[in-house]
PDB file of C-alpha atoms in Angstrom:
ATOM      1  CA  ASP A  71      81.178   1.262 -97.828  1.00 55.00           C
ATOM      2  CA  THR A  72      83.145   0.466-100.971  1.00 61.00           C
ATOM      3  CA  GLY A  73      85.692  -1.844 -99.325  1.00 83.00           C
ATOM      4  CA  VAL A  74      88.429   0.613-100.235  1.00 89.00           C
ATOM      5  CA  SER A  75      89.245   3.746 -98.281  1.00 92.00           C
ATOM      6  CA  GLN A  76      91.164   6.597 -99.880  1.00 96.00           C
ATOM      7  CA  ASP A  77      92.641   9.569 -98.121  1.00 96.00           C
ATOM      8  CA  PRO A  78      92.404  12.490 -98.523  1.00 96.00           C
ATOM      9  CA  ARG A  79      89.172  12.941-100.466  1.00 95.00           C
ATOM     10  CA  HIS A  80      90.283  16.319-101.756  1.00 96.00           C
ATOM     11  CA  LYS A  81      93.677  17.958-102.007  1.00 97.00           C
ATOM     12  CA  ILE A  82      94.507  21.435-103.245  1.00 97.00           C
ATOM     13  CA  THR A  83      98.182  22.125-103.653  1.00 97.00           C
ATOM     14  CA  LYS A  84     100.401  24.736-105.192  1.00 97.00           C
ATOM     15  CA  ARG A  85     102.379  23.892-108.277  1.00 97.00           C
ATOM     16  CA  GLY A  86     105.756  22.478-107.371  1.00 97.00           C
ATOM     17  CA  GLN A  87     104.671  20.950-104.071  1.00 98.00           C
ATOM     18  CA  ASN A  88     104.745  17.229-103.308  1.00 98.00           C
ATOM     19  CA  VAL A  89     101.585  15.320-102.451  1.00 98.00           C
ATOM     20  CA  THR A  90     100.931  11.810-101.181  1.00 98.00           C
ATOM     21  CA  PHE A  91      97.705   9.827-101.377  1.00 97.00           C
ATOM     22  CA  ARG A  92      96.831   6.692 -99.492  1.00 97.00           C
ATOM     23  CA  CYS A  93      94.658   3.687-100.352  1.00 96.00           C
ATOM     24  CA  ASP A  94      93.520   1.283 -97.615  1.00 93.00           C
ATOM     25  CA  PRO A  95      91.740  -1.943 -98.547  1.00 89.00           C
ATOM     26  CA  ILE A  96      89.344  -2.971 -95.808  1.00 81.00           C
ATOM     27  CA  SER A  97      90.191  -6.626 -96.302  1.00 77.00           C
ATOM     28  CA  GLU A  98      93.097  -8.497 -97.841  1.00 72.00           C
ATOM     29  CA  HIS A  99      93.424  -8.313-101.617  1.00 71.00           C
ATOM     30  CA  ASN A 100      96.413  -9.478-103.607  1.00 78.00           C
ATOM     31  CA  ARG A 101      96.052  -7.003-106.460  1.00 86.00           C
ATOM     32  CA  LEU A 102      95.719  -3.266-106.034  1.00 91.00           C
ATOM     33  CA  TYR A 103      95.458  -0.803-108.925  1.00 92.00           C
ATOM     34  CA  TRP A 104      95.864   2.940-109.281  1.00 95.00           C
ATOM     35  CA  TYR A 105      93.982   4.898-111.933  1.00 95.00           C
ATOM     36  CA  ARG A 106      93.769   8.545-112.879  1.00 96.00           C
ATOM     37  CA  GLN A 107      90.685  10.218-114.305  1.00 96.00           C
ATOM     38  CA  THR A 108      90.524  13.681-115.827  1.00 94.00           C
ATOM     39  CA  LEU A 109      87.352  15.536-116.709  1.00 89.00           C
ATOM     40  CA  GLY A 110      85.451  13.978-119.575  1.00 87.00           C
ATOM     41  CA  GLN A 111      87.696  10.935-119.773  1.00 91.00           C
ATOM     42  CA  GLY A 112      87.476   7.391-118.524  1.00 92.00           C
ATOM     43  CA  PRO A 113      89.892   6.260-115.817  1.00 93.00           C
ATOM     44  CA  GLU A 114      93.404   5.573-117.122  1.00 93.00           C
ATOM     45  CA  PHE A 115      95.667   2.881-115.723  1.00 92.00           C
ATOM     46  CA  LEU A 116      98.724   4.066-113.791  1.00 94.00           C
ATOM     47  CA  THR A 117     100.164   1.051-111.992  1.00 94.00           C
ATOM     48  CA  TYR A 118      99.318  -2.101-110.091  1.00 91.00           C
ATOM     49  CA  PHE A 119     100.671  -4.260-107.299  1.00 91.00           C
ATOM     50  CA  GLN A 120     100.594  -7.975-106.667  1.00 88.00           C
ATOM     51  CA  ASN A 121     101.034  -8.024-102.903  1.00 88.00           C
ATOM     52  CA  GLU A 122     104.010  -5.690-102.307  1.00 89.00           C
ATOM     53  CA  ALA A 123     105.486  -6.073-105.802  1.00 91.00           C
ATOM     54  CA  GLN A 124     104.809  -3.344-108.344  1.00 91.00           C
ATOM     55  CA  LEU A 125     104.307  -5.321-111.546  1.00 88.00           C
ATOM     56  CA  GLU A 126     103.494  -2.728-114.171  1.00 87.00           C
ATOM     57  CA  LYS A 127     103.718   1.015-114.629  1.00 89.00           C
ATOM     58  CA  SER A 128     101.979   2.994-117.330  1.00 90.00           C
ATOM     59  CA  ARG A 129     103.883   5.447-119.472  1.00 87.00           C
ATOM     60  CA  LEU A 130     101.594   8.032-117.846  1.00 84.00           C
ATOM     61  CA  LEU A 131     103.564   7.495-114.647  1.00 86.00           C
ATOM     62  CA  SER A 132     106.438   9.935-115.131  1.00 88.00           C
ATOM     63  CA  ASP A 133     109.528  10.044-112.939  1.00 92.00           C
ATOM     64  CA  ARG A 134     107.697  12.441-110.640  1.00 95.00           C
ATOM     65  CA  PHE A 135     105.273   9.691-109.659  1.00 96.00           C
ATOM     66  CA  SER A 136     106.079   6.878-107.279  1.00 95.00           C
ATOM     67  CA  ALA A 137     103.848   4.240-105.749  1.00 96.00           C
ATOM     68  CA  GLU A 138     104.494   1.806-102.935  1.00 95.00           C
ATOM     69  CA  ARG A 139     102.753  -0.997-101.161  1.00 94.00           C
ATOM     70  CA  PRO A 140     105.236  -1.830 -98.424  1.00 90.00           C
ATOM     71  CA  LYS A 141     103.395  -4.590 -96.577  1.00 85.00           C
ATOM     72  CA  GLY A 142     101.087  -5.754 -99.311  1.00 82.00           C
ATOM     73  CA  SER A 143      98.098  -4.064 -97.711  1.00 88.00           C
ATOM     74  CA  PHE A 144      97.764  -0.269 -97.978  1.00 93.00           C
ATOM     75  CA  SER A 145      99.367   1.651-100.838  1.00 96.00           C
ATOM     76  CA  THR A 146     100.632   5.197-101.318  1.00 97.00           C
ATOM     77  CA  LEU A 147     100.959   7.275-104.459  1.00 97.00           C
ATOM     78  CA  GLU A 148     103.302  10.248-104.329  1.00 97.00           C
ATOM     79  CA  ILE A 149     103.604  13.018-106.881  1.00 97.00           C
ATOM     80  CA  GLN A 150     106.661  15.223-106.656  1.00 97.00           C
ATOM     81  CA  ARG A 151     106.888  18.759-108.040  1.00 97.00           C
ATOM     82  CA  THR A 152     103.234  18.805-108.985  1.00 97.00           C
ATOM     83  CA  GLU A 153     102.142  20.410-112.246  1.00 96.00           C
ATOM     84  CA  GLN A 154      98.739  21.753-113.237  1.00 95.00           C
ATOM     85  CA  GLY A 155      98.344  18.821-115.591  1.00 94.00           C
ATOM     86  CA  ASP A 156      98.376  16.497-112.577  1.00 96.00           C
ATOM     87  CA  SER A 157      94.956  17.822-111.539  1.00 97.00           C
ATOM     88  CA  ALA A 158      92.678  14.798-111.684  1.00 96.00           C
ATOM     89  CA  MET A 159      90.822  12.203-109.642  1.00 97.00           C
ATOM     90  CA  TYR A 160      93.153   9.441-108.449  1.00 97.00           C
ATOM     91  CA  LEU A 161      91.342   6.156-107.946  1.00 96.00           C
ATOM     92  CA  CYS A 162      92.421   2.996-106.170  1.00 95.00           C
ATOM     93  CA  ALA A 163      90.809  -0.284-107.186  1.00 92.00           C
ATOM     94  CA  LEU A 164      90.750  -3.885-105.995  1.00 89.00           C
ATOM     95  CA  ARG A 165      89.574  -6.990-107.726  1.00 78.00           C
ATOM     96  CA  VAL A 166      86.705  -8.492-105.760  1.00 67.00           C
ATOM     97  CA  GLY A 167      86.810 -12.036-107.125  1.00 63.00           C
ATOM     98  CA  THR A 168      87.794 -14.225-110.043  1.00 59.00           C
ATOM     99  CA  GLY A 169      85.834 -13.358-113.155  1.00 57.00           C
ATOM    100  CA  THR A 170      84.120 -10.458-111.499  1.00 64.00           C
ATOM    101  CA  GLY A 171      84.586  -6.750-111.626  1.00 72.00           C
ATOM    102  CA  TYR A 172      86.579  -4.390-109.535  1.00 83.00           C
ATOM    103  CA  THR A 173      85.645  -2.143-106.665  1.00 87.00           C
ATOM    104  CA  PHE A 174      86.906   1.401-106.517  1.00 91.00           C
ATOM    105  CA  GLY A 175      87.633   3.707-103.658  1.00 93.00           C
ATOM    106  CA  SER A 176      85.958   7.109-103.551  1.00 93.00           C
ATOM    107  CA  GLY A 177      89.079   8.633-105.014  1.00 95.00           C
ATOM    108  CA  THR A 178      91.307  11.568-104.172  1.00 97.00           C
ATOM    109  CA  ARG A 179      90.557  14.690-106.160  1.00 96.00           C
ATOM    110  CA  LEU A 180      93.738  16.681-106.699  1.00 97.00           C
ATOM    111  CA  THR A 181      93.721  20.304-107.768  1.00 97.00           C
ATOM    112  CA  VAL A 182      97.048  21.928-108.563  1.00 97.00           C
ATOM    113  CA  VAL A 183      96.885  25.724-108.557  1.00 96.00           C
TER     114      VAL A 183
ATOM    115  CA  ARG B1366      92.915   2.661-132.688  1.00 68.00           C
ATOM    116  CA  LYS B1367      91.897   3.068-129.051  1.00 79.00           C
ATOM    117  CA  GLU B1368      91.567  -0.120-127.040  1.00 89.00           C
ATOM    118  CA  VAL B1369      87.992   0.636-125.994  1.00 93.00           C
ATOM    119  CA  GLU B1370      85.807   3.114-127.836  1.00 94.00           C
ATOM    120  CA  GLN B1371      82.469   4.585-126.862  1.00 95.00           C
ATOM    121  CA  ASP B1372      80.272   7.360-128.190  1.00 92.00           C
ATOM    122  CA  PRO B1373      80.692  10.090-125.560  1.00 91.00           C
ATOM    123  CA  GLY B1374      77.166  11.416-126.096  1.00 90.00           C
ATOM    124  CA  PRO B1375      75.442  13.074-124.413  1.00 94.00           C
ATOM    125  CA  PHE B1376      72.307  11.069-125.000  1.00 95.00           C
ATOM    126  CA  ASN B1377      69.283  13.163-124.019  1.00 96.00           C
ATOM    127  CA  VAL B1378      66.387  10.777-123.601  1.00 96.00           C
ATOM    128  CA  PRO B1379      62.848  11.363-122.284  1.00 97.00           C
ATOM    129  CA  GLU B1380      61.856   9.494-119.166  1.00 97.00           C
ATOM    130  CA  GLY B1381      60.312   6.117-119.970  1.00 97.00           C
ATOM    131  CA  ALA B1382      62.139   5.699-123.256  1.00 97.00           C
ATOM    132  CA  THR B1383      64.534   2.919-124.188  1.00 97.00           C
ATOM    133  CA  VAL B1384      68.161   3.790-124.837  1.00 96.00           C
ATOM    134  CA  ALA B1385      71.057   1.699-126.085  1.00 95.00           C
ATOM    135  CA  PHE B1386      74.813   2.240-126.013  1.00 92.00           C
ATOM    136  CA  ASN B1387      77.523   0.390-127.860  1.00 94.00           C
ATOM    137  CA  CYS B1388      81.194  -0.026-127.169  1.00 95.00           C
ATOM    138  CA  THR B1389      83.897  -1.574-129.347  1.00 96.00           C
ATOM    139  CA  TYR B1390      87.188  -3.108-128.261  1.00 94.00           C
ATOM    140  CA  SER B1391      90.321  -3.742-130.272  1.00 93.00           C
ATOM    141  CA  ASN B1392      91.979  -6.710-128.570  1.00 88.00           C
ATOM    142  CA  SER B1393      90.323  -9.923-129.673  1.00 87.00           C
ATOM    143  CA  ALA B1394      91.994 -11.760-126.784  1.00 85.00           C
ATOM    144  CA  SER B1395      90.024  -9.756-124.208  1.00 87.00           C
ATOM    145  CA  GLN B1396      88.279 -12.046-121.785  1.00 84.00           C
ATOM    146  CA  SER B1397      86.000 -10.161-119.416  1.00 88.00           C
ATOM    147  CA  PHE B1398      83.608  -7.322-120.016  1.00 92.00           C
ATOM    148  CA  PHE B1399      81.594  -5.069-117.752  1.00 93.00           C
ATOM    149  CA  TRP B1400      79.506  -1.937-117.682  1.00 95.00           C
ATOM    150  CA  TYR B1401      80.195   0.548-114.910  1.00 95.00           C
ATOM    151  CA  ARG B1402      78.113   3.519-113.919  1.00 96.00           C
ATOM    152  CA  GLN B1403      79.686   6.752-112.727  1.00 96.00           C
ATOM    153  CA  ASP B1404      77.802   9.641-111.189  1.00 95.00           C
ATOM    154  CA  CYS B1405      79.242  13.134-111.299  1.00 91.00           C
ATOM    155  CA  ARG B1406      82.353  13.454-109.133  1.00 87.00           C
ATOM    156  CA  LYS B1407      81.933   9.931-107.776  1.00 92.00           C
ATOM    157  CA  GLU B1408      83.868   6.705-108.286  1.00 92.00           C
ATOM    158  CA  PRO B1409      82.818   4.171-110.939  1.00 93.00           C
ATOM    159  CA  LYS B1410      80.513   1.431-109.666  1.00 92.00           C
ATOM    160  CA  LEU B1411      79.921  -1.948-111.236  1.00 91.00           C
ATOM    161  CA  LEU B1412      76.594  -2.061-113.046  1.00 94.00           C
ATOM    162  CA  MET B1413      76.724  -5.505-114.612  1.00 93.00           C
ATOM    163  CA  SER B1414      78.873  -8.128-116.242  1.00 90.00           C
ATOM    164  CA  VAL B1415      78.584  -8.839-119.962  1.00 92.00           C
ATOM    165  CA  TYR B1416      78.399 -12.323-121.453  1.00 84.00           C
ATOM    166  CA  SER B1417      77.974 -13.699-124.950  1.00 84.00           C
ATOM    167  CA  SER B1418      74.719 -15.266-123.823  1.00 87.00           C
ATOM    168  CA  GLY B1419      73.469 -11.890-122.657  1.00 87.00           C
ATOM    169  CA  ASN B1420      72.846 -10.663-119.160  1.00 92.00           C
ATOM    170  CA  GLU B1421      69.636  -9.078-117.937  1.00 94.00           C
ATOM    171  CA  ASP B1422      69.115  -7.300-114.637  1.00 94.00           C
ATOM    172  CA  GLY B1423      65.739  -5.650-114.335  1.00 96.00           C
ATOM    173  CA  ARG B1424      65.535  -2.868-116.893  1.00 97.00           C
ATOM    174  CA  PHE B1425      69.145  -3.369-117.986  1.00 97.00           C
ATOM    175  CA  THR B1426      70.359  -5.817-120.623  1.00 97.00           C
ATOM    176  CA  ALA B1427      73.994  -6.260-121.627  1.00 96.00           C
ATOM    177  CA  GLN B1428      75.235  -8.225-124.617  1.00 95.00           C
ATOM    178  CA  LEU B1429      78.626  -9.229-125.975  1.00 95.00           C
ATOM    179  CA  ASN B1430      79.330  -9.888-129.643  1.00 93.00           C
ATOM    180  CA  ARG B1431      82.801 -11.444-129.829  1.00 92.00           C
ATOM    181  CA  ALA B1432      82.829 -11.779-133.598  1.00 93.00           C
ATOM    182  CA  SER B1433      82.296  -8.054-134.073  1.00 93.00           C
ATOM    183  CA  GLN B1434      84.095  -7.103-130.852  1.00 94.00           C
ATOM    184  CA  TYR B1435      81.383  -4.943-129.442  1.00 93.00           C
ATOM    185  CA  ILE B1436      79.424  -4.711-126.225  1.00 95.00           C
ATOM    186  CA  SER B1437      76.000  -3.198-125.801  1.00 96.00           C
ATOM    187  CA  LEU B1438      73.879  -1.911-122.936  1.00 97.00           C
ATOM    188  CA  LEU B1439      70.131  -1.471-123.230  1.00 97.00           C
ATOM    189  CA  ILE B1440      68.105   0.459-120.669  1.00 97.00           C
ATOM    190  CA  ARG B1441      64.336   0.089-120.829  1.00 98.00           C
ATOM    191  CA  ASP B1442      61.750   2.362-119.216  1.00 98.00           C
ATOM    192  CA  SER B1443      64.461   4.858-118.320  1.00 97.00           C
ATOM    193  CA  LYS B1444      64.234   6.721-115.018  1.00 97.00           C
ATOM    194  CA  LEU B1445      65.559  10.121-114.034  1.00 97.00           C
ATOM    195  CA  SER B1446      67.947   8.313-111.683  1.00 97.00           C
ATOM    196  CA  ASP B1447      69.558   6.582-114.679  1.00 98.00           C
ATOM    197  CA  SER B1448      71.244   9.868-115.578  1.00 97.00           C
ATOM    198  CA  ALA B1449      74.968   9.160-115.291  1.00 97.00           C
ATOM    199  CA  THR B1450      78.039   8.281-117.324  1.00 97.00           C
ATOM    200  CA  TYR B1451      78.225   4.646-118.431  1.00 97.00           C
ATOM    201  CA  LEU B1452      81.718   3.231-118.776  1.00 96.00           C
ATOM    202  CA  CYS B1453      82.522   0.225-120.909  1.00 95.00           C
ATOM    203  CA  VAL B1454      85.217  -1.952-119.332  1.00 93.00           C
ATOM    204  CA  VAL B1455      87.375  -4.640-120.881  1.00 92.00           C
ATOM    205  CA  ILE B1456      89.781  -6.870-118.988  1.00 88.00           C
ATOM    206  CA  GLN B1457      92.675  -8.629-120.668  1.00 78.00           C
ATOM    207  CA  ASN B1458      93.243 -11.511-118.330  1.00 70.00           C
ATOM    208  CA  ARG B1459      96.970 -11.569-118.849  1.00 61.00           C
ATOM    209  CA  ASP B1460      97.359  -9.096-116.010  1.00 65.00           C
ATOM    210  CA  ASP B1461      93.766  -8.343-115.041  1.00 72.00           C
ATOM    211  CA  LYS B1462      94.294  -4.732-116.039  1.00 77.00           C
ATOM    212  CA  ILE B1463      91.058  -2.864-116.551  1.00 84.00           C
ATOM    213  CA  ILE B1464      90.737  -0.845-119.723  1.00 89.00           C
ATOM    214  CA  PHE B1465      88.010   1.795-119.666  1.00 92.00           C
ATOM    215  CA  GLY B1466      86.232   3.537-122.452  1.00 94.00           C
ATOM    216  CA  LYS B1467      85.800   7.280-122.113  1.00 93.00           C
ATOM    217  CA  GLY B1468      82.202   6.810-121.083  1.00 95.00           C
ATOM    218  CA  THR B1469      78.824   7.703-122.534  1.00 96.00           C
ATOM    219  CA  ARG B1470      76.876  10.453-120.814  1.00 96.00           C
ATOM    220  CA  LEU B1471      73.170   9.873-120.420  1.00 97.00           C
ATOM    221  CA  HIS B1472      70.653  12.552-119.423  1.00 96.00           C
ATOM    222  CA  ILE B1473      67.108  11.403-118.753  1.00 97.00           C
ATOM    223  CA  LEU B1474      64.706  14.290-119.311  1.00 96.00           C
ATOM    224  CA  PRO B1475      61.500  14.669-117.277  1.00 94.00           C
TER     225      PRO B1475
END
């Protein structure tokens, strides 16, 4: 149990389709982060929320990407008109305490065919 | 210059040997440092925090050198189960954003 649930675990979609991922923290956390990881690379920052406010977006987050955290608890990440380059693992992370590290969900592995 | 740099490896090390990884970071204002471990097709998991005074946890020792802006991880008496990718993590406390290195792959050979 990582403290963060992500759904779905795997998603295969055709190019051009829209997909939505969900991240559910098991307990309350103010800050929630989304990362993307491609093969052979470390996770790359996409965006983060302080409660329901989206405070920063990476330049990696093109106009086709949108993230929400409507009630300051769970978060969704939507990709519109998917491209093959969107194939990656999408990770949600929470900070577990001041001065400590972060805990990650199991991720959603997206394959665009 | 990348914010966090690591040698991607792979490091192929016989079981029982000692192996060390280094990681450099570019932002001198960085405040918090960690090593994460990631197994194939799994999420990253916190291995240990890194302090200037050093941090030891069993066979693992992590060290921070602020003057030279590098972080190290030493694994003694390596086990087959240590085979994984080790990610260097830097946090710039301004927004708590985590910056990852690309990771160093370690293969422990029987």
